[in-house]
Amino acid sequence: MQVTLRYNEYGKHPLAGAFLAGALPAEWFRELDSWKVDLRSLTCFVMPGSIDDDSGSGLFVIFGAHQPPEALVRYPYGQIADKLYVPIQADLWPVVSEDELKGLLLWDIQVFHPSIGLVGFEIKDQVELGSFVYLPAPRPSDWSFAHPGLAPAPTLQQIGLEIEDEPENVMESIKEDVGSKPLQEIPSADPDKIGVQKYSKQATNWLVQLGLYILLLLALVGKAIFVPFSWFFSGASVRSSSSGGLLQQLEQWVGQKLADIEKQRDTELKRLMDLFDKDSDEALQYAIPLSSPYLNRGGAPQSGKLTRRQTQFNIRNLGGGRSVDGWDLSNYNAQLRVRYIKTANEAVEQRNFKRAAYIHAHLLSDFYAAANVLQQGKMYREAAALYRDHVKNERLAAECLEKGGLLEEAIPIYIQLNNHEKAGDLYRMIGREEKAEACYREKVVELKQAKDYQKAATLTLDKLLQKEDAEALLLEGWADTGQPEACLSAYLELRFDTGNKELAHEVKQVYAHHVPRLKRTSFLTVLADMNRRYPERQLSEASLGIAYEIIHQQVESGDTSGLKLMGSFLPGDRLLNADTNRFIQHRLQLPPVYTKPDYIQLRNNTKWYAIITYHDQLMAIGQQHGDLHFFRGNWEGKQTYQYLFQVRYNAPPLALLTDPGLSDQVLIVGEKISMHTNQQLGAYSYFEREAVLQTLDFLPDCALACCLNGENDVSILHFTIHGLQLSHFHSTGALLRTIDIGIVDDRVNPGQNGFDPSAMVWRKGHFYYAKGETLLRINAEGQVEVLSIDAQILKLAVTGPHTALKIALLTTAGSVLITPTLKGMGEASRFFAQDIEGQDIRLMTDNRLVIAGGKRANVYDISKESPTSEGLIDTENTIIAIVAIPKRYHCAFLESDGRVSVYQLEHV
């Protein structure tokens, strides 16, 4: 039999040694120097090149009392059976028992290298590192005449970037990139007027307008003067007098001239539309802003001509200050908007981000989109100014400044946002260690108050480099109820990584001093996991003895929770699990377990207001004393809790958004989110699927709804003064595409709707948005179908993305089912459940529909044409939300006391 090495991705031996590649001692010393350990504590052997080559190919080092951090070791090794060293993520294949292995290991030290092979050493083969260092003999020189040399340079205190111009000055300089040409070169709307006539008309335009208004004023004054005198004369003579006729004719003439100006404007707008179709670059120079909070601040002489403008983004011009001549664009607004957005999208594709920002900010008044494209163009300072001053989003402004290297400006914003860890990271980047540590300590205090001891310990260890304080925090977390098992596992690993190789001794100490009666099962769960990851004989024996003691005490009191874990401590006994189950069922005579209902208790000191199902997992967010907490659990009762960030007491409630059939994203959604979260939720023994938890904190103004689409991006429906708009964003917040929703229907009043993240969903190539009394279906090009519902829609529920599409609407007049097809949308049922005052609705996977309100839920069978009532469920507390469950014939509810109650529908 030949024993080889096999890579094990999940296994990991404790660090015990290292291989330093290279034939020259200078290469070894370079790596040794990076470890910062006492070289006298190392045991060293020179490795051969191969079994046939005894020339040195590297140095093998065995660590003593001090060992470097594992991250600094390029080729780390672990120890097996006290004599054999193998790479830490490698196992022997086939598996060899420890007794057999001891019989095969003939030398004092064996090193199994993946390419060199098995190399044996005796103790006498050990080399001293000092033998590789040669110091030449001192030269007989007289140093009494040596010059002291130059004084040392002053210590470097700070490194920073030179302050650039302010954003408005930078934007002013952009104008120079745009060429200019006289207005007369633009194709005229009236080609017959050329030469002197055209120039004279432009020169006297404002005088003509002034004269028209003076004449109109005289006509009005004349009327006011002549009317009182009409009392002394006969009415007919006055009305037919020449004075009255002249004034009336003058008024008509002035009115005609003003009408001519409006016609001229109409001609100019048509000319602008044609120019956009021919040359968008030229047309942009005459484009008219469609909306802006800074318009109409002052007046300018009315004109029938378009005014030439700069086509590059200028932050100075956003705040008004210039008088403008307001034009009535009611007939051309939508057409111009389509051309503006098209030109902006083309500019982004051509990477002309300055032009795109000009269109979004100056012409469309969409400051968020303008800042977004500037950020894509790496103009971070300008984007930060827009985010801060116009979008009012301090976090995005800070991120832009950070990306642009303006750390000194970003730090105060992060501190204002209570993100002290990020502020500490930036302080450390610029060499201000004391301020960085102060920020880290502030964050640790915040995490400790929020009872997130694992994050507090990680920050203490990684950023403050205080291992003892980190261990104390993890023990506090084990004593708490939030993340006890994770904290204890991290504590034992930290104790093991700090050089204490007697992991079994640490386990016994924790059991003796830190395991109360209620935490014994949790302690056994941690022990089972540690045995799996650290297969050591001493640890296995100690864990098995502790398991026997705890399980014996529990069984005597009728508790079988620990007995179910017994198989983890004796993995070689294949019959143990079956014997354990028979013992629980027959010998103990325990009362039967009822499935109506089963309860999963969430932490009851937190107000949970949003819960979702992600494959086989439950996820929820809730608030506790102004802190947002995240819950992750499974249906077997495994639970973890995590502190996310602080929220304002008066902030709108947040929601969780996910669509497991489309994406692995889990989004925290809200109208105003100042903190940013983006983290990977890993998969392990309790959770089979991984996910990405992040905040959706890039909502545009007047957002109505949002959803995940089929391209793993986020789509947001929002309302502007010009109508509905659908914008697609990457998960990072980058704006990908914007579509105007072409809808003219009196039944649709989106301006009256607030933000509801659950009101829209993507299915089968369409977006469905239910609000008010209408259900909208929007395709990828922005075309809309409208289905009118004769009642106010409260909730929307849909089937999964890979099943036949059904939509259930909960309304004020009952519930109704919709079955969309390629040809259109139609009602699949009449109103039903009209006597139920429902608050939530959910389509189940087995042709069932659940409607809940108050303390009662109604179950309907929707497999037939007319939904029929199948049963009632009365809960102990008010139902907050219906929870989808992956088991067939089951449903669950989040109740107001923080419990999730699970019911088996087939018994209803």
PDB file of N, CA and C in Angstrom, residues 159-161 398-414 422-423 425-431:
ATOM      1  N   ILE A 159       1.273  62.393   5.505  1.00  0.00           N
ATOM      2  CA  ILE A 159       1.279  62.384   4.050  1.00  0.00           C
ATOM      3  C   ILE A 159      -0.139  62.654   3.582  1.00  0.00           C
ATOM      4  N   GLY A 160      -0.321  63.621   2.734  1.00  0.00           N
ATOM      5  CA  GLY A 160      -1.647  63.959   2.245  1.00  0.00           C
ATOM      6  C   GLY A 160      -1.614  64.367   0.792  1.00  0.00           C
ATOM      7  N   LEU A 161      -2.777  64.603   0.236  1.00  0.00           N
ATOM      8  CA  LEU A 161      -2.908  65.039  -1.146  1.00  0.00           C
ATOM      9  C   LEU A 161      -3.048  66.559  -1.199  1.00  0.00           C
ATOM     10  N   ALA A 398     -19.440  60.557   1.315  1.00  0.00           N
ATOM     11  CA  ALA A 398     -18.216  60.097   1.975  1.00  0.00           C
ATOM     12  C   ALA A 398     -17.519  59.019   1.154  1.00  0.00           C
ATOM     13  N   GLU A 399     -18.283  58.112   0.569  1.00  0.00           N
ATOM     14  CA  GLU A 399     -17.681  57.054  -0.234  1.00  0.00           C
ATOM     15  C   GLU A 399     -16.997  57.621  -1.471  1.00  0.00           C
ATOM     16  N   CYS A 400     -17.606  58.633  -2.074  1.00  0.00           N
ATOM     17  CA  CYS A 400     -16.968  59.260  -3.242  1.00  0.00           C
ATOM     18  C   CYS A 400     -15.645  59.924  -2.853  1.00  0.00           C
ATOM     19  N   LEU A 401     -15.640  60.626  -1.735  1.00  0.00           N
ATOM     20  CA  LEU A 401     -14.405  61.265  -1.289  1.00  0.00           C
ATOM     21  C   LEU A 401     -13.343  60.227  -0.967  1.00  0.00           C
ATOM     22  N   GLU A 402     -13.748  59.114  -0.384  1.00  0.00           N
ATOM     23  CA  GLU A 402     -12.786  58.055  -0.068  1.00  0.00           C
ATOM     24  C   GLU A 402     -12.196  57.462  -1.341  1.00  0.00           C
ATOM     25  N   LYS A 403     -13.050  57.183  -2.333  1.00  0.00           N
ATOM     26  CA  LYS A 403     -12.550  56.620  -3.581  1.00  0.00           C
ATOM     27  C   LYS A 403     -11.623  57.601  -4.304  1.00  0.00           C
ATOM     28  N   GLY A 404     -11.888  58.873  -4.129  1.00  0.00           N
ATOM     29  CA  GLY A 404     -11.040  59.870  -4.757  1.00  0.00           C
ATOM     30  C   GLY A 404      -9.777  60.192  -3.991  1.00  0.00           C
ATOM     31  N   GLY A 405      -9.533  59.509  -2.869  1.00  0.00           N
ATOM     32  CA  GLY A 405      -8.328  59.759  -2.087  1.00  0.00           C
ATOM     33  C   GLY A 405      -8.418  60.944  -1.159  1.00  0.00           C
ATOM     34  N   LEU A 406      -9.583  61.560  -1.025  1.00  0.00           N
ATOM     35  CA  LEU A 406      -9.760  62.728  -0.156  1.00  0.00           C
ATOM     36  C   LEU A 406     -10.190  62.258   1.228  1.00  0.00           C
ATOM     37  N   LEU A 407      -9.269  61.572   1.889  1.00  0.00           N
ATOM     38  CA  LEU A 407      -9.606  60.913   3.148  1.00  0.00           C
ATOM     39  C   LEU A 407      -9.875  61.907   4.262  1.00  0.00           C
ATOM     40  N   GLU A 408      -9.150  63.001   4.280  1.00  0.00           N
ATOM     41  CA  GLU A 408      -9.354  64.002   5.328  1.00  0.00           C
ATOM     42  C   GLU A 408     -10.765  64.577   5.286  1.00  0.00           C
ATOM     43  N   GLU A 409     -11.351  64.678   4.114  1.00  0.00           N
ATOM     44  CA  GLU A 409     -12.708  65.191   3.992  1.00  0.00           C
ATOM     45  C   GLU A 409     -13.751  64.110   4.249  1.00  0.00           C
ATOM     46  N   ALA A 410     -13.394  62.863   3.987  1.00  0.00           N
ATOM     47  CA  ALA A 410     -14.356  61.775   4.181  1.00  0.00           C
ATOM     48  C   ALA A 410     -14.498  61.388   5.647  1.00  0.00           C
ATOM     49  N   ILE A 411     -13.428  61.501   6.422  1.00  0.00           N
ATOM     50  CA  ILE A 411     -13.454  61.043   7.820  1.00  0.00           C
ATOM     51  C   ILE A 411     -14.530  61.742   8.643  1.00  0.00           C
ATOM     52  N   PRO A 412     -14.635  63.082   8.641  1.00  0.00           N
ATOM     53  CA  PRO A 412     -15.682  63.712   9.464  1.00  0.00           C
ATOM     54  C   PRO A 412     -17.092  63.271   9.088  1.00  0.00           C
ATOM     55  N   ILE A 413     -17.320  62.980   7.814  1.00  0.00           N
ATOM     56  CA  ILE A 413     -18.655  62.536   7.404  1.00  0.00           C
ATOM     57  C   ILE A 413     -18.939  61.145   7.972  1.00  0.00           C
ATOM     58  N   TYR A 414     -17.950  60.259   7.925  1.00  0.00           N
ATOM     59  CA  TYR A 414     -18.145  58.922   8.485  1.00  0.00           C
ATOM     60  C   TYR A 414     -18.393  58.997   9.997  1.00  0.00           C
ATOM     61  N   LYS A 422     -15.003  52.639   9.957  1.00  0.00           N
ATOM     62  CA  LYS A 422     -14.489  53.158   8.692  1.00  0.00           C
ATOM     63  C   LYS A 422     -13.616  54.383   8.930  1.00  0.00           C
ATOM     64  N   ALA A 423     -14.020  55.262   9.832  1.00  0.00           N
ATOM     65  CA  ALA A 423     -13.197  56.436  10.144  1.00  0.00           C
ATOM     66  C   ALA A 423     -11.845  56.008  10.689  1.00  0.00           C
ATOM     67  N   ASP A 425     -10.283  53.189  10.027  1.00  0.00           N
ATOM     68  CA  ASP A 425      -9.492  52.648   8.904  1.00  0.00           C
ATOM     69  C   ASP A 425      -8.837  53.765   8.102  1.00  0.00           C
ATOM     70  N   LEU A 426      -9.581  54.849   7.870  1.00  0.00           N
ATOM     71  CA  LEU A 426      -9.008  55.953   7.093  1.00  0.00           C
ATOM     72  C   LEU A 426      -7.941  56.688   7.886  1.00  0.00           C
ATOM     73  N   TYR A 427      -8.155  56.855   9.188  1.00  0.00           N
ATOM     74  CA  TYR A 427      -7.111  57.472  10.022  1.00  0.00           C
ATOM     75  C   TYR A 427      -5.834  56.644   9.980  1.00  0.00           C
ATOM     76  N   ARG A 428      -5.991  55.314  10.010  1.00  0.00           N
ATOM     77  CA  ARG A 428      -4.811  54.448   9.977  1.00  0.00           C
ATOM     78  C   ARG A 428      -4.117  54.541   8.619  1.00  0.00           C
ATOM     79  N   MET A 429      -4.876  54.725   7.560  1.00  0.00           N
ATOM     80  CA  MET A 429      -4.266  54.836   6.229  1.00  0.00           C
ATOM     81  C   MET A 429      -3.387  56.068   6.110  1.00  0.00           C
ATOM     82  N   ILE A 430      -3.729  57.134   6.803  1.00  0.00           N
ATOM     83  CA  ILE A 430      -2.922  58.360   6.725  1.00  0.00           C
ATOM     84  C   ILE A 430      -1.967  58.478   7.899  1.00  0.00           C
ATOM     85  N   GLY A 431      -1.818  57.403   8.686  1.00  0.00           N
ATOM     86  CA  GLY A 431      -0.797  57.382   9.712  1.00  0.00           C
ATOM     87  C   GLY A 431      -1.166  58.011  11.032  1.00  0.00           C
TER      88      GLY A 431
END
